[in-house]
């Protein structure tokens, strides 16, 4: 049987497996992830995280979206991985871990984790794309993974699924696609965000790197200043810290709760 932990980072839920022994009895890892993350028929999650050994950090992680695709980074998943590693004695309260996006620093304080992300790249504002014959003014940035940010005053009524999917697969963002974030500015310290996530192919209750992308784009357009409170779909609040410089942004931190839901063991029939 495979031992696992189910965790939630502000509404994003993940399956975490300690694979430091590298003996996961799985031949098709992508199919294994896709099957376990399916709702109703399995554990169900937005993604799966493997904790592995590292020669340069406290541990290395591999992150997989629910569809089985492996991606570079996930902010809320990173916070869950950090708390999991601390609770299991894998890493100290202040830690660093390897990702495909680079080395990530984190600090655990009870059920709250503050995660330092890599500096953003490819920040672009005021781009125009066409969806169903309608022009949209969008912005984009890579905060470990690619994100598009669109501002709207009608966030609750907005068709996140349809427009989000159209942006995710838009020709402008081929071949890898993008996540899509829809943002309403509440005041100069607070925004609300709804996110369509690539790899989950649906709206999720939260997205860490998407919340960071939304906060940075809003700051770039002088709508907010650090720290920014980001209210996500689940109703929880993430806090984004950053320094704005003449050339961009640095010292970027994502802070919020990372909760343990349950631990369990997977029978072979669950994934074979």
Tab-separated table of C-alpha atoms in Angstrom:
chain	number	residue	atom	x	y	z
A	1	UNK	CA	0.000	0.000	0.000
A	2	UNK	CA	1.092	3.571	-0.703
A	3	UNK	CA	0.837	5.990	2.202
A	4	UNK	CA	-0.359	9.478	1.338
A	5	UNK	CA	-1.532	12.720	2.893
A	6	UNK	CA	-4.370	14.915	1.642
A	7	UNK	CA	-3.837	18.656	2.195
A	8	UNK	CA	-5.571	21.893	1.281
A	9	UNK	CA	-3.908	25.220	0.577
A	10	UNK	CA	-6.660	27.854	0.775
A	11	UNK	CA	-8.991	25.634	-1.260
A	12	UNK	CA	-6.450	24.017	-3.597
A	13	UNK	CA	-6.271	20.346	-2.591
A	14	UNK	CA	-3.331	18.017	-3.121
A	15	UNK	CA	-2.196	14.429	-2.609
A	16	UNK	CA	1.293	14.267	-1.064
A	17	UNK	CA	3.511	11.177	-1.102
A	18	UNK	CA	6.905	10.770	0.566
A	19	UNK	CA	8.951	9.181	-2.221
A	20	UNK	CA	12.437	9.700	-0.792
A	21	UNK	CA	13.033	5.963	-1.044
A	22	UNK	CA	12.215	6.169	-4.794
A	23	UNK	CA	10.255	2.923	-4.611
A	24	UNK	CA	6.839	4.091	-5.767
A	25	UNK	CA	5.414	0.922	-7.409
A	26	UNK	CA	4.093	2.707	-10.484
A	27	UNK	CA	5.127	2.238	-14.116
A	28	UNK	CA	2.979	4.940	-15.742
A	29	UNK	CA	3.387	7.889	-13.356
A	30	UNK	CA	1.285	10.329	-15.395
A	31	UNK	CA	-1.591	7.866	-15.596
A	32	UNK	CA	-1.243	7.133	-11.870
A	33	UNK	CA	-1.597	10.841	-11.070
A	34	UNK	CA	-4.538	11.324	-13.411
A	35	UNK	CA	-6.379	8.370	-11.895
A	36	UNK	CA	-5.819	9.352	-8.261
A	37	UNK	CA	-6.767	13.006	-8.815
A	38	UNK	CA	-10.109	12.103	-10.406
A	39	UNK	CA	-13.073	13.205	-8.309
A	40	UNK	CA	-15.557	10.619	-6.986
A	41	UNK	CA	-13.744	7.537	-8.308
A	42	UNK	CA	-10.498	8.067	-6.378
A	43	UNK	CA	-8.940	10.382	-3.792
A	44	UNK	CA	-9.634	13.482	-5.865
A	45	UNK	CA	-7.344	16.511	-5.958
A	46	UNK	CA	-6.137	19.476	-8.002
A	47	UNK	CA	-2.669	17.942	-8.097
A	48	UNK	CA	-0.206	15.408	-6.725
A	49	UNK	CA	3.156	16.118	-5.081
A	50	UNK	CA	6.080	13.729	-4.702
A	51	UNK	CA	8.653	14.551	-2.023
A	52	UNK	CA	12.084	13.275	-3.053
A	53	UNK	CA	15.711	13.555	-1.933
A	54	UNK	CA	17.876	16.515	-2.886
A	55	UNK	CA	21.635	17.001	-2.848
A	56	UNK	CA	21.411	20.782	-2.500
A	57	UNK	CA	18.228	21.467	-0.473
A	58	UNK	CA	16.149	19.931	2.292
A	59	UNK	CA	14.167	18.036	-0.347
A	60	UNK	CA	13.121	18.025	-3.976
A	61	UNK	CA	9.544	18.021	-5.188
A	62	UNK	CA	7.807	16.943	-8.347
A	63	UNK	CA	4.429	18.548	-8.972
A	64	UNK	CA	1.738	17.107	-11.236
A	65	UNK	CA	-1.550	18.676	-12.300
A	66	UNK	CA	-4.704	16.603	-12.063
A	67	UNK	CA	-4.438	15.613	-15.742
A	68	UNK	CA	-1.062	13.967	-15.058
A	69	UNK	CA	1.082	16.702	-16.595
A	70	UNK	CA	4.233	17.676	-14.672
A	71	UNK	CA	4.750	21.433	-14.288
A	72	UNK	CA	7.396	23.703	-12.832
A	73	UNK	CA	5.661	25.324	-9.894
A	74	UNK	CA	2.481	25.671	-7.828
A	75	UNK	CA	2.302	28.226	-5.026
A	76	UNK	CA	-0.375	26.625	-2.851
A	77	UNK	CA	1.094	23.198	-3.503
A	78	UNK	CA	4.486	24.525	-2.434
A	79	UNK	CA	3.033	25.730	0.857
A	80	UNK	CA	1.442	22.318	1.479
A	81	UNK	CA	4.700	20.554	0.601
A	82	UNK	CA	6.604	22.737	3.067
A	83	UNK	CA	4.225	22.039	5.952
A	84	UNK	CA	4.131	18.319	5.102
A	85	UNK	CA	7.947	18.196	5.127
A	86	UNK	CA	8.076	19.998	8.469
A	87	UNK	CA	5.428	17.771	10.088
A	88	UNK	CA	7.177	14.607	8.870
A	89	UNK	CA	10.620	15.734	10.086
A	90	UNK	CA	11.955	15.977	6.534
A	91	UNK	CA	12.829	19.674	6.819
A	92	UNK	CA	13.220	22.297	9.580
A	93	UNK	CA	10.840	25.209	10.163
A	94	UNK	CA	12.870	27.350	7.742
A	95	UNK	CA	13.662	25.326	4.638
A	96	UNK	CA	14.464	25.322	0.953
A	97	UNK	CA	13.426	22.832	-1.701
A	98	UNK	CA	14.132	22.126	-5.350
A	99	UNK	CA	11.536	22.682	-8.059
A	100	UNK	CA	11.798	22.814	-11.838
A	101	UNK	CA	11.314	26.592	-11.471
A	102	UNK	CA	14.334	26.896	-9.166
A	103	UNK	CA	15.043	26.740	-5.437
A	104	UNK	CA	12.127	27.836	-3.231
A	105	UNK	CA	12.455	29.057	0.373
A	106	UNK	CA	9.679	28.540	2.921
A	107	UNK	CA	8.938	29.114	6.592
A	108	UNK	CA	6.291	27.231	8.575
A	109	UNK	CA	4.462	28.878	11.496
A	110	UNK	CA	1.881	26.423	12.849
A	111	UNK	CA	-0.695	26.043	10.019
A	112	UNK	CA	0.571	29.056	8.061
A	113	UNK	CA	3.358	28.895	5.481
A	114	UNK	CA	5.220	31.806	3.915
A	115	UNK	CA	6.775	30.836	0.607
A	116	UNK	CA	9.328	32.824	-1.346
A	117	UNK	CA	8.832	32.470	-5.079
A	118	UNK	CA	11.288	32.960	-7.901
A	119	UNK	CA	11.286	36.398	-9.535
A	120	UNK	CA	8.644	36.775	-12.267
A	121	UNK	CA	9.474	36.822	-15.960
A	122	UNK	CA	7.812	37.900	-19.211
A	123	UNK	CA	5.565	40.541	-17.640
A	124	UNK	CA	3.412	42.229	-20.305
A	125	UNK	CA	0.510	44.631	-19.858
A	126	UNK	CA	-2.318	45.853	-22.060
A	127	UNK	CA	-2.310	43.121	-24.677
A	128	UNK	CA	-5.337	42.606	-26.916
A	129	UNK	CA	-6.702	39.181	-27.744
A	130	UNK	CA	-9.960	38.219	-29.467
A	131	UNK	CA	-12.401	35.635	-28.093
A	132	UNK	CA	-15.662	34.874	-29.919
A	133	UNK	CA	-15.300	38.110	-31.874
A	134	UNK	CA	-14.864	40.237	-28.735
A	135	UNK	CA	-11.620	42.049	-27.899
A	136	UNK	CA	-10.186	41.600	-24.387
A	137	UNK	CA	-7.456	43.757	-22.822
A	138	UNK	CA	-5.301	41.291	-20.904
A	139	UNK	CA	-1.972	41.154	-19.094
A	140	UNK	CA	0.455	38.287	-18.618
A	141	UNK	CA	3.349	37.204	-16.404
A	142	UNK	CA	5.182	34.009	-15.512
A	143	UNK	CA	5.312	33.480	-11.728
A	144	UNK	CA	6.787	30.000	-12.006
A	145	UNK	CA	4.083	29.036	-14.490
A	146	UNK	CA	2.374	31.261	-17.113
A	147	UNK	CA	-0.641	33.391	-16.145
A	148	UNK	CA	-2.975	35.803	-17.888
A	149	UNK	CA	-4.726	38.463	-15.789
A	150	UNK	CA	-7.964	40.188	-16.801
A	151	UNK	CA	-9.617	42.905	-14.703
A	152	UNK	CA	-13.402	43.052	-14.381
A	153	UNK	CA	-15.877	44.903	-12.181
A	154	UNK	CA	-18.380	42.022	-12.493
A	155	UNK	CA	-16.354	39.160	-11.029
A	156	UNK	CA	-19.251	37.183	-9.519
A	157	UNK	CA	-21.181	37.086	-12.799
A	158	UNK	CA	-18.160	36.543	-15.036
A	159	UNK	CA	-18.101	33.374	-17.187
A	160	UNK	CA	-14.794	32.077	-15.833
A	161	UNK	CA	-15.154	28.601	-17.345
A	162	UNK	CA	-15.852	29.634	-20.945
A	163	UNK	CA	-13.551	32.651	-21.160
A	164	UNK	CA	-10.911	30.972	-19.019
A	165	UNK	CA	-10.796	27.935	-21.291
A	166	UNK	CA	-10.640	30.155	-24.373
A	167	UNK	CA	-7.659	32.046	-22.929
A	168	UNK	CA	-5.984	28.833	-21.753
A	169	UNK	CA	-6.006	27.449	-25.322
A	170	UNK	CA	-5.669	30.761	-27.191
A	171	UNK	CA	-3.195	30.771	-30.073
A	172	UNK	CA	-1.319	33.638	-28.385
A	173	UNK	CA	-0.184	31.256	-25.613
A	174	UNK	CA	0.613	28.122	-27.594
A	175	UNK	CA	2.156	25.596	-27.350
A	176	UNK	CA	2.064	25.211	-23.535
A	177	UNK	CA	-1.056	27.277	-22.838
A	178	UNK	CA	-1.665	29.471	-19.805
A	179	UNK	CA	-3.694	29.838	-16.632
A	180	UNK	CA	-6.351	32.568	-16.635
A	181	UNK	CA	-7.114	34.868	-13.687
A	182	UNK	CA	-10.070	37.219	-13.419
A	183	UNK	CA	-9.585	40.039	-10.950
A	184	UNK	CA	-11.620	42.711	-9.199
A	185	UNK	CA	-9.786	45.433	-7.288
A	186	UNK	CA	-11.494	46.081	-3.937
A	187	UNK	CA	-9.116	48.776	-2.647
A	188	UNK	CA	-5.389	49.587	-2.720
A	189	UNK	CA	-4.615	46.627	-0.433
A	190	UNK	CA	-7.200	44.059	-1.510
A	191	UNK	CA	-8.204	42.213	-4.660
A	192	UNK	CA	-10.514	39.302	-5.425
A	193	UNK	CA	-9.456	36.572	-7.854
A	194	UNK	CA	-11.107	33.688	-9.688
A	195	UNK	CA	-8.827	31.318	-11.626
A	196	UNK	CA	-9.186	28.829	-14.466
A	197	UNK	CA	-6.252	26.433	-14.051
A	198	UNK	CA	-4.388	24.753	-16.858
A	199	UNK	CA	-4.039	21.020	-16.156
A	200	UNK	CA	-7.096	20.979	-13.904
A	201	UNK	CA	-9.131	22.371	-16.831
A	202	UNK	CA	-11.658	24.011	-14.555
A	203	UNK	CA	-12.071	26.851	-12.112
A	204	UNK	CA	-10.348	26.048	-8.815
A	205	UNK	CA	-11.031	27.395	-5.340
A	206	UNK	CA	-7.601	29.036	-5.205
A	207	UNK	CA	-4.347	29.374	-7.123
A	208	UNK	CA	-1.187	30.585	-5.395
A	209	UNK	CA	0.895	31.555	-8.403
A	210	UNK	CA	-2.252	33.042	-9.970
A	211	UNK	CA	-2.848	35.174	-6.881
A	212	UNK	CA	0.749	36.370	-7.091
A	213	UNK	CA	0.353	37.123	-10.794
A	214	UNK	CA	-2.822	39.121	-10.142
A	215	UNK	CA	-1.205	41.106	-7.323
A	216	UNK	CA	1.922	41.903	-9.366
A	217	UNK	CA	-0.005	42.987	-12.448
A	218	UNK	CA	-2.288	45.160	-10.288
A	219	UNK	CA	0.811	46.709	-8.684
A	220	UNK	CA	2.435	47.238	-12.080
A	221	UNK	CA	-0.689	49.199	-13.078
A	222	UNK	CA	-0.520	51.175	-9.776
A	223	UNK	CA	-3.794	49.772	-8.470
A	224	UNK	CA	-2.349	48.232	-5.262
A	225	UNK	CA	0.755	48.270	-3.083
A	226	UNK	CA	2.495	45.536	-1.067
A	227	UNK	CA	1.360	43.628	0.896
A	228	UNK	CA	-1.761	42.696	-1.061
A	229	UNK	CA	-4.598	40.637	0.404
A	230	UNK	CA	-6.010	38.302	-2.226
A	231	UNK	CA	-9.471	36.865	-1.571
A	232	UNK	CA	-9.818	33.618	-3.540
A	233	UNK	CA	-12.873	31.620	-4.598
A	234	UNK	CA	-12.847	29.531	-1.384
A	235	UNK	CA	-13.292	32.713	0.645
A	236	UNK	CA	-9.865	32.455	2.240
A	237	UNK	CA	-7.289	35.228	1.995
A	238	UNK	CA	-3.738	34.894	0.717
A	239	UNK	CA	-1.215	37.646	1.412
A	240	UNK	CA	1.313	38.614	-1.258
A	241	UNK	CA	4.484	40.501	-0.286
A	242	UNK	CA	6.862	41.986	-2.855
A	243	UNK	CA	9.275	44.794	-3.643
A	244	UNK	CA	8.621	46.859	-6.735
A	245	UNK	CA	11.773	48.074	-8.475
A	246	UNK	CA	12.552	50.097	-11.591
A	247	UNK	CA	13.082	46.883	-13.531
A	248	UNK	CA	10.299	44.710	-12.121
A	249	UNK	CA	9.564	42.818	-8.915
A	250	UNK	CA	11.653	40.881	-6.399
A	251	UNK	CA	11.457	39.472	-2.846
A	252	UNK	CA	8.088	37.889	-3.648
A	253	UNK	CA	6.358	35.936	-0.879
A	254	UNK	CA	3.085	34.015	-0.824
A	255	UNK	CA	1.578	33.567	2.659
A	256	UNK	CA	-1.463	31.581	3.759
A	257	UNK	CA	-2.777	28.504	5.529
A	258	UNK	CA	-1.857	24.933	4.560
A	259	UNK	CA	-4.138	22.441	6.275
A	260	UNK	CA	-3.889	18.682	6.705
A	261	UNK	CA	-7.193	17.034	5.739
A	262	UNK	CA	-6.401	13.355	6.320
A	263	UNK	CA	-3.826	10.608	5.895
A	264	UNK	CA	-4.457	7.225	4.312
A	265	UNK	CA	-3.135	4.237	2.387
A	266	UNK	CA	-3.847	3.466	-1.253
A	267	UNK	CA	-4.733	-0.112	-2.101
A	268	UNK	CA	-3.223	-1.440	-5.305
A	269	UNK	CA	-6.671	-1.723	-6.875
A	270	UNK	CA	-7.001	2.065	-6.546
A	271	UNK	CA	-4.283	2.696	-9.105
A	272	UNK	CA	-3.432	-0.526	-10.949
